[in-house]
Coordinates of C-alpha atoms and ligand atoms in Angstrom, one line a residue:
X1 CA -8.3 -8.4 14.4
X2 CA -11.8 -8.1 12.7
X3 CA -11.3 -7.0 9.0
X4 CA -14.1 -6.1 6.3
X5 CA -12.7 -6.8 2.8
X6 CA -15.5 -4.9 0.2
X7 CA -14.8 -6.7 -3.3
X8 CA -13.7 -9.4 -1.3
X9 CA -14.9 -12.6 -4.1
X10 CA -12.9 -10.5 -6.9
X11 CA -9.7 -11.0 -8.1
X12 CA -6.7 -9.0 -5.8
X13 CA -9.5 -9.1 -2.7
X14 CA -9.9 -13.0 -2.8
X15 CA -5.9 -13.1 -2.4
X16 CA -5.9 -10.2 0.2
X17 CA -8.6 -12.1 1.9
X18 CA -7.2 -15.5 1.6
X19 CA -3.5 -13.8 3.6
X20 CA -5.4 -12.3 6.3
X21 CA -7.1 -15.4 7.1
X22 CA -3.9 -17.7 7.2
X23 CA -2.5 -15.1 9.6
X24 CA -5.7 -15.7 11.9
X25 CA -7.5 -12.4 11.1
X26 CA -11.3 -12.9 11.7
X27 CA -12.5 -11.9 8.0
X28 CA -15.9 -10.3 6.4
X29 CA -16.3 -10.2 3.1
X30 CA -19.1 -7.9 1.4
X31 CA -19.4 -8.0 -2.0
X32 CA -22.2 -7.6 -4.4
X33 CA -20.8 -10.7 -6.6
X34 CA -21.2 -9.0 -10.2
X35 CA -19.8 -10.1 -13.1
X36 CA -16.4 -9.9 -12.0
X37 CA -17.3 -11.7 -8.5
X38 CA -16.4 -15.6 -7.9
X39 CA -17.1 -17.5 -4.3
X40 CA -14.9 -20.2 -6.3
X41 CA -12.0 -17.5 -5.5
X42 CA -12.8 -18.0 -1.5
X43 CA -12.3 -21.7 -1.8
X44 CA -10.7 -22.8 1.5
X45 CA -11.2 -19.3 2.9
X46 CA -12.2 -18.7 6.3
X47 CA -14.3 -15.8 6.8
X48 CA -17.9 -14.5 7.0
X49 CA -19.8 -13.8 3.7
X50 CA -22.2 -10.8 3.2
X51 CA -23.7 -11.1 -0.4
X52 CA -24.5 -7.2 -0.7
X53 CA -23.7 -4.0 -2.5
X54 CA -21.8 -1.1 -1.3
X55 CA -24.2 1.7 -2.7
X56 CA -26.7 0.1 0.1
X57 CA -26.0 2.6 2.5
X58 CA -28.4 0.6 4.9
X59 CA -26.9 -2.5 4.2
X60 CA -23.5 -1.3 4.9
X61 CA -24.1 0.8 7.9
X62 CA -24.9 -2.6 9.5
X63 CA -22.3 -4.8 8.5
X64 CA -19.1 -1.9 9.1
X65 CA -19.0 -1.6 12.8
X66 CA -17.3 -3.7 15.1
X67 CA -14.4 -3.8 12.2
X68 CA -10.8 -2.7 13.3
X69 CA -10.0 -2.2 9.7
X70 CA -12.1 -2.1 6.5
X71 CA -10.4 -2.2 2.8
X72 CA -11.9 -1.3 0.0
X73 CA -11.6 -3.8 -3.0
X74 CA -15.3 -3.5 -4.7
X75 CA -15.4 -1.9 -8.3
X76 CA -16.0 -2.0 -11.6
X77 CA -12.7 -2.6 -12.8
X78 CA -11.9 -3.3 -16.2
X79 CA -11.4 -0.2 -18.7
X80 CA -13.0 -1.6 -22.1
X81 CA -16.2 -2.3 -20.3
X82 CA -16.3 1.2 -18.7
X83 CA -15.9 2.9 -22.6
X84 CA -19.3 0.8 -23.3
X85 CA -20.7 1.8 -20.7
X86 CA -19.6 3.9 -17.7
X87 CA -22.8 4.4 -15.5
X88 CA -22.2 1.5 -13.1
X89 CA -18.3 2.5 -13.1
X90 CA -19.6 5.8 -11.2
X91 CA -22.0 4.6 -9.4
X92 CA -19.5 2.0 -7.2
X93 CA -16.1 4.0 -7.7
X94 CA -17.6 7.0 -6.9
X95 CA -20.6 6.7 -4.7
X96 CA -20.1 3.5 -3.2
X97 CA -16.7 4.6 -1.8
X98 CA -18.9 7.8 -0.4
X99 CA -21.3 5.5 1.2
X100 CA -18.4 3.0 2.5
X101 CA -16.7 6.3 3.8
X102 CA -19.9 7.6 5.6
X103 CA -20.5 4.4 7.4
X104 CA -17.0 4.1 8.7
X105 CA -17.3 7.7 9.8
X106 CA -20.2 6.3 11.6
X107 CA -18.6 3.3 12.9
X108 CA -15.6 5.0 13.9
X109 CA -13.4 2.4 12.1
X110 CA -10.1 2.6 13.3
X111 CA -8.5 2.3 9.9
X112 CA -9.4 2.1 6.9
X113 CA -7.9 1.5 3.3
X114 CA -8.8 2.3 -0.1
X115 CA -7.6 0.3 -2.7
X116 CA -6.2 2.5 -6.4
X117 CA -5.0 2.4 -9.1
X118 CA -1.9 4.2 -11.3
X119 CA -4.5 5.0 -13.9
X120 CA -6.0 8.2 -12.1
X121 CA -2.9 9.9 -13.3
X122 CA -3.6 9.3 -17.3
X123 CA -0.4 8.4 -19.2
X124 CA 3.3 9.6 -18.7
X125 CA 5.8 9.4 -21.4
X126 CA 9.1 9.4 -19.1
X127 CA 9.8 9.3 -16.0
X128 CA 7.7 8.3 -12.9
X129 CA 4.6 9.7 -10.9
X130 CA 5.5 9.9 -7.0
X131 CA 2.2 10.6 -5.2
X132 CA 2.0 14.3 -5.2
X133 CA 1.7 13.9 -9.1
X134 CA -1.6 15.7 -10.4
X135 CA -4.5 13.6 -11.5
X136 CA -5.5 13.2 -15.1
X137 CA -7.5 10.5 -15.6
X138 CA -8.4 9.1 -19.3
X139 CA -10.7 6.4 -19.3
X140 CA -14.4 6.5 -17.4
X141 CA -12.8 3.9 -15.7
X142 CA -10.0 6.0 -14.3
X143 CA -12.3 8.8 -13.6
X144 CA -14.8 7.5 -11.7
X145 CA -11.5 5.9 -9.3
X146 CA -10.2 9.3 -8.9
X147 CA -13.4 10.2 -7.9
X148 CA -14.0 7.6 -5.5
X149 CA -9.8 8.7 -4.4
X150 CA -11.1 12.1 -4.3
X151 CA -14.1 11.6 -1.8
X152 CA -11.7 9.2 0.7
X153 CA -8.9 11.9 0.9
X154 CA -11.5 14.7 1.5
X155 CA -13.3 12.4 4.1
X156 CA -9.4 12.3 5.6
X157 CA -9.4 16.1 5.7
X158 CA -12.4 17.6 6.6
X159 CA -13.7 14.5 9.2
X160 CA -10.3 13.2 9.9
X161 CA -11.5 9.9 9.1
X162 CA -8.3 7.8 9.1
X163 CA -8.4 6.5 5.5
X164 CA -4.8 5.8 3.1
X165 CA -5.1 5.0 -0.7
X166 CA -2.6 2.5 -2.3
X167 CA -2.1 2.9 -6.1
X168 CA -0.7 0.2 -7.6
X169 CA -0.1 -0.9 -11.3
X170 CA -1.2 -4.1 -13.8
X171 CA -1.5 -7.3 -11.3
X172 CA -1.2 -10.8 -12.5
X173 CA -1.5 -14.0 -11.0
X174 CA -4.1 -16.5 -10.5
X175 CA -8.0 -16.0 -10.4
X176 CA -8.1 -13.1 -12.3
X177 CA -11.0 -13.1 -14.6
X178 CA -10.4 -13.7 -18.0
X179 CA -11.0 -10.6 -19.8
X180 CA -7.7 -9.0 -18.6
X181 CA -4.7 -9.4 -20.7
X182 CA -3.0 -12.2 -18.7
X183 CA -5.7 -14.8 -18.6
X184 CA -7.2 -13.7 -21.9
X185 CA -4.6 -14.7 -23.6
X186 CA -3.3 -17.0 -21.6
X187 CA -6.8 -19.1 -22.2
X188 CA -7.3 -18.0 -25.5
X189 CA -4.0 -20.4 -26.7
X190 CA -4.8 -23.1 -24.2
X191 CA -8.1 -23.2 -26.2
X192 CA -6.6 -22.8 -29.4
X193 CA -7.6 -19.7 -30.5
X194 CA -5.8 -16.4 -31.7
X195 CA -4.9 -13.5 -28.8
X196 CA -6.2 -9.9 -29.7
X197 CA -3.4 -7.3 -29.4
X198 CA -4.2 -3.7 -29.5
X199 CA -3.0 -1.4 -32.1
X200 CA 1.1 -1.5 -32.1
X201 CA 1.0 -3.4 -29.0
X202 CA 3.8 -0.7 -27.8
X203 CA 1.6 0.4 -24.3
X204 CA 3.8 0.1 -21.7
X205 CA 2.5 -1.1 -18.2
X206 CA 4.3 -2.1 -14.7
X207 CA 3.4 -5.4 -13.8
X208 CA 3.0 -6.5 -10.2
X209 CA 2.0 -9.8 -9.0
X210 CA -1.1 -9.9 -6.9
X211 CA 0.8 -11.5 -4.0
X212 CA 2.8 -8.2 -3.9
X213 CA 0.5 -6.2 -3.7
X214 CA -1.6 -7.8 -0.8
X215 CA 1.9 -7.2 0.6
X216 CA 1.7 -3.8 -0.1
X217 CA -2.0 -3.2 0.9
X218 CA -0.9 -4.9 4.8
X219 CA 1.8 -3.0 5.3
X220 CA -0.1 0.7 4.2
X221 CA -2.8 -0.7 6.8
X222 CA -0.1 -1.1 9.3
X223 CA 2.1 1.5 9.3
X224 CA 1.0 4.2 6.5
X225 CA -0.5 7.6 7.6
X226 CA -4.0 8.4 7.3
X227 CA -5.1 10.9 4.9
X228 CA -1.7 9.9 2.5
X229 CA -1.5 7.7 -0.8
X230 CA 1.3 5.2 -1.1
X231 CA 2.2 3.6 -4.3
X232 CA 2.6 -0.1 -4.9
X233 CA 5.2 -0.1 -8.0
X234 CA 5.3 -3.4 -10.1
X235 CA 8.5 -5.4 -11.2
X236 CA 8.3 -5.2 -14.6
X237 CA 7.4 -2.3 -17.2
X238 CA 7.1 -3.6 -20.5
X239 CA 5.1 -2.9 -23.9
X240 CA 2.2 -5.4 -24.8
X241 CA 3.9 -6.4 -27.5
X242 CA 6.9 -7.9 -25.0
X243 CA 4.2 -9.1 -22.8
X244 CA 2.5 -11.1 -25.7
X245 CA 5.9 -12.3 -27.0
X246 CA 6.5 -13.7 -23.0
X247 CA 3.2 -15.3 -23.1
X248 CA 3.7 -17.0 -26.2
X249 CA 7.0 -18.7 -25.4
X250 CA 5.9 -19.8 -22.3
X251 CA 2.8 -21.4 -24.3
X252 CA 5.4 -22.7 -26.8
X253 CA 3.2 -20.7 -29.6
X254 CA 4.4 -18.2 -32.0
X255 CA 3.7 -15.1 -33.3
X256 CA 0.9 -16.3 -35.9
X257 CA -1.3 -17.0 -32.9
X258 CA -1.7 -12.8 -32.3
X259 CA -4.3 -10.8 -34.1
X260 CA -3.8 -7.2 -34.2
X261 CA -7.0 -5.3 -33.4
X262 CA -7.8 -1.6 -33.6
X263 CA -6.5 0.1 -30.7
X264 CA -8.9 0.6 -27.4
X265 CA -9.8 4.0 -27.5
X266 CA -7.8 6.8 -25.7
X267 CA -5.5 4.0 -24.9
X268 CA -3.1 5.5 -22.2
X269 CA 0.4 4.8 -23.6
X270 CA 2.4 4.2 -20.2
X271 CA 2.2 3.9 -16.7
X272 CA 5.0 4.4 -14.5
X273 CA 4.9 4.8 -10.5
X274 CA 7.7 5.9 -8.3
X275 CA 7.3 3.9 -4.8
X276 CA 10.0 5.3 -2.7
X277 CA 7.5 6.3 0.1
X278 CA 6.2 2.9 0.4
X279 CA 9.8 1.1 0.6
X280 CA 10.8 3.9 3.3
X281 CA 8.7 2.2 5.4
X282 CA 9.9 -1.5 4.2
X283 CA 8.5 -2.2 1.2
X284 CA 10.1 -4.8 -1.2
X285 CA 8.9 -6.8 -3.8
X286 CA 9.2 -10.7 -3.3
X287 CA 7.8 -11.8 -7.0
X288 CA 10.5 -11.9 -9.6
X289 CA 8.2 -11.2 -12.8
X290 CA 9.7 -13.9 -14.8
X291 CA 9.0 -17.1 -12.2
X292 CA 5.6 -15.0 -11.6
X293 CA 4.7 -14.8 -15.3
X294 CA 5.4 -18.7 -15.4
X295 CA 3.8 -20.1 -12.8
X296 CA 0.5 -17.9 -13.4
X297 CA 0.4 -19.2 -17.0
X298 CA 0.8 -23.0 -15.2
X299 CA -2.3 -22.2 -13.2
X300 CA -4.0 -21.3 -15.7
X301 CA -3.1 -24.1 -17.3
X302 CA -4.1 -26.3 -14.5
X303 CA -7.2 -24.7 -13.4
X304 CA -9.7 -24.9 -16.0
X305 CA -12.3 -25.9 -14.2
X306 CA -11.7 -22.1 -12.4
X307 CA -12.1 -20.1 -16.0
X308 CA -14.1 -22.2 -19.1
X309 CA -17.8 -21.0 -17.3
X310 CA -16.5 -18.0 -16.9
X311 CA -15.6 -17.9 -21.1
X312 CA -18.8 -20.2 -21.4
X313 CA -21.0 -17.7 -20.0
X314 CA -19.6 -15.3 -22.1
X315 CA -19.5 -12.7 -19.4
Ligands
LIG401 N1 -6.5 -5.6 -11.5 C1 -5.6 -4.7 -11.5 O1 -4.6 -4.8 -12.2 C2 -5.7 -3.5 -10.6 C3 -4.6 -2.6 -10.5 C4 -4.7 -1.5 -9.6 C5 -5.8 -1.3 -8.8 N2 -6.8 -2.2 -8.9 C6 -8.0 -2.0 -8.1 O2 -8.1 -3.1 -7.2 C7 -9.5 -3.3 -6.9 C8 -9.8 -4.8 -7.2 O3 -9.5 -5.1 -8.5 P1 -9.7 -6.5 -9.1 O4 -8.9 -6.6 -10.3 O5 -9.7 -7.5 -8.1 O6 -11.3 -6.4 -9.6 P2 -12.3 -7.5 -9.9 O7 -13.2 -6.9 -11.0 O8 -11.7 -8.8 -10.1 O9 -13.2 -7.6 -8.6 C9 -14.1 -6.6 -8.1 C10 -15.0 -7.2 -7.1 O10 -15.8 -6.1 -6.6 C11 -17.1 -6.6 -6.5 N3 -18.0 -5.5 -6.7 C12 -18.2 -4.8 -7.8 N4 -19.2 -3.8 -7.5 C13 -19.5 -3.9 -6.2 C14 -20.4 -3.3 -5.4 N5 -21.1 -2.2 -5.8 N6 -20.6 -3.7 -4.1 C15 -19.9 -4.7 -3.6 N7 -19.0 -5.4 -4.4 C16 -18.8 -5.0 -5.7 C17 -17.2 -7.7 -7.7 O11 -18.3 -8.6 -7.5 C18 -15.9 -8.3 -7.6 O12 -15.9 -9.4 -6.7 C19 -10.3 -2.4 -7.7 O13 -10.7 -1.3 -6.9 C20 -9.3 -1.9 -8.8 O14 -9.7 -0.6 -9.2 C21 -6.8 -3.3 -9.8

């Protein structure tokens, strides 16, 4: 099977990439390596590389056909950066999945995937969203993914192009760049320094590890409908402030290590997905958070030759 993972060299599409591969898939990855994008994550990673940007409609309309299935990694992905500054946000969440979308029209790509996020629904107090839930969106960030979600499903509809969104929540695990929570702090002790909490640290998010997810994304690709969103839940929805106090202990640190900081603006309180749909057609989760949470922190313990140029550089 012939797959083109966009995003490929970031964090979750390095791992997707790296599990197709070991299973003998024949993989592309496109991606435009900004920031956020890391050959170091392909290490030992068989597969084609196409250094390129998804908004090159020309570009892309070359490199999509001949794929059995394309799945859609590439964006800009973390929320602080998109409150700076949300141009590029829209211009790859939003028109880059349109031009992705257009060329596998053209290709007739048997199947196609688009990677989401539990964010396009804003913040839910109680409860759980199941995938009919109504999209509010917060942050430029989320915005410009429900966009992008927006364009796939009415690609699904009007062209019947045969496209299924996952939305899944926080991921951890290893390679993830080290302005997200996780490695952030995670680094930040390891290098001595204090960890930045925001405002009463009492957000609440659903951690899933990045292993299960992949897991998650393969099976939607397999056996999900076209034209449907499936949810990937996490196994573990806690506040920041439990996160921090999980980190710390592992990192046999206490609490004078964490500096409060003034809370990120229109900070969604919770996230909470309901992923019944996705287990009805066997979906379980295989990575207890606990032995996930300690063996990522041991990675990045052991891998500092991975993240100190990426602090360094001070990207
Ligand atoms: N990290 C999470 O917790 C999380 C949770 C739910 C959903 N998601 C979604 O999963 C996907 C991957 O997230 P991630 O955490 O791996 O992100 P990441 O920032 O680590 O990686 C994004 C990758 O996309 C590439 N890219 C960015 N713009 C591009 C463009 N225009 N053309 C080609 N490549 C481009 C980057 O170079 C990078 O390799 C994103 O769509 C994100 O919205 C992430």
């Amino acid at each position: 099977m012939k797959v083109l993972v966009t995003g490929g060299a970031g964090f979750i599409g390095s791992h997707y990439a790296r599990r197709l591969a070991a299973s003998g898939a024949d993989v592309t990855v496109l991606d435009k390596l900004t920031y956020a994008g890391n050959l170091a994550n392909l290490e030992g990673v068989a597969h084609r590389f196409v250094h390129g940007d998804i908004c090159d409609a020309a570009l892309v309309g070359e490199v999509v056909p001949g794929h059995d299935l394309v799945v859609n990694f590439a964006a800009e992905s973390h929320v602080d950066r998109s409150i700076v500054g949300a141009g590029d946000f829209v211009t790859t969440n939003v028109v880059g999945v349109q031009i992705l979308m257009d060329a596998c029209m053209a290709a007739k790509t048997p199947r196609i995937v688009q990677v989401s996020t539990d964010e396009v629904y804003g913040s839910i107090e109680l409860g759980s969203w199941s995938e009919g839930a109504s999209l509010s969106p917060n942050s430029p960030y989320s915005a410009a993914k429900a966009g992008g979600d927006m364009i796939a499903l009415a690609y699904a509809r009007t062209h019947g192009l045969p496209v299924s969104i996952t939305r899944c929540g926080n991921n951890y695990g290893p390679n993830q760049f080290p302005e997200k929570v996780i490695p952030l702090f995670t680094t930040n002790i390891i290098e001595g320094r204090k960890v930045p909490l925001y405002g009463d640290g009492g957000n609440v998010r659903d951690w899933i590890h990045v292993a299960d997810h992949c897991r998650g994304i393969e099976l939607v690709a397999e056996r999900g409908r076209p034209g449907e969103v499936y949810h990937i839940a996490g196994t573990a929805e806690i506040t920041n402030l439990e996160l921090t106090r999980r980190l710390l202990d592992a990192l046999k640190v206490d609490w004078n290590e964490v500096e409060r900081v003034p809370d990120r603006k229109g900070h969604d309180r919770r996230y909470s997905l309901n992923d019944d749909k996705l287990r009805a057609i066997g979906y379980t989760p295989t990575v207890e958070f606990e032995q996930g949470l300690a063996d990522t922190v041991r990675w990045y313990q052991d891998n500092p030759q991975w993240w100190q140029p990426l602090k360094a550089a001070g990207r």
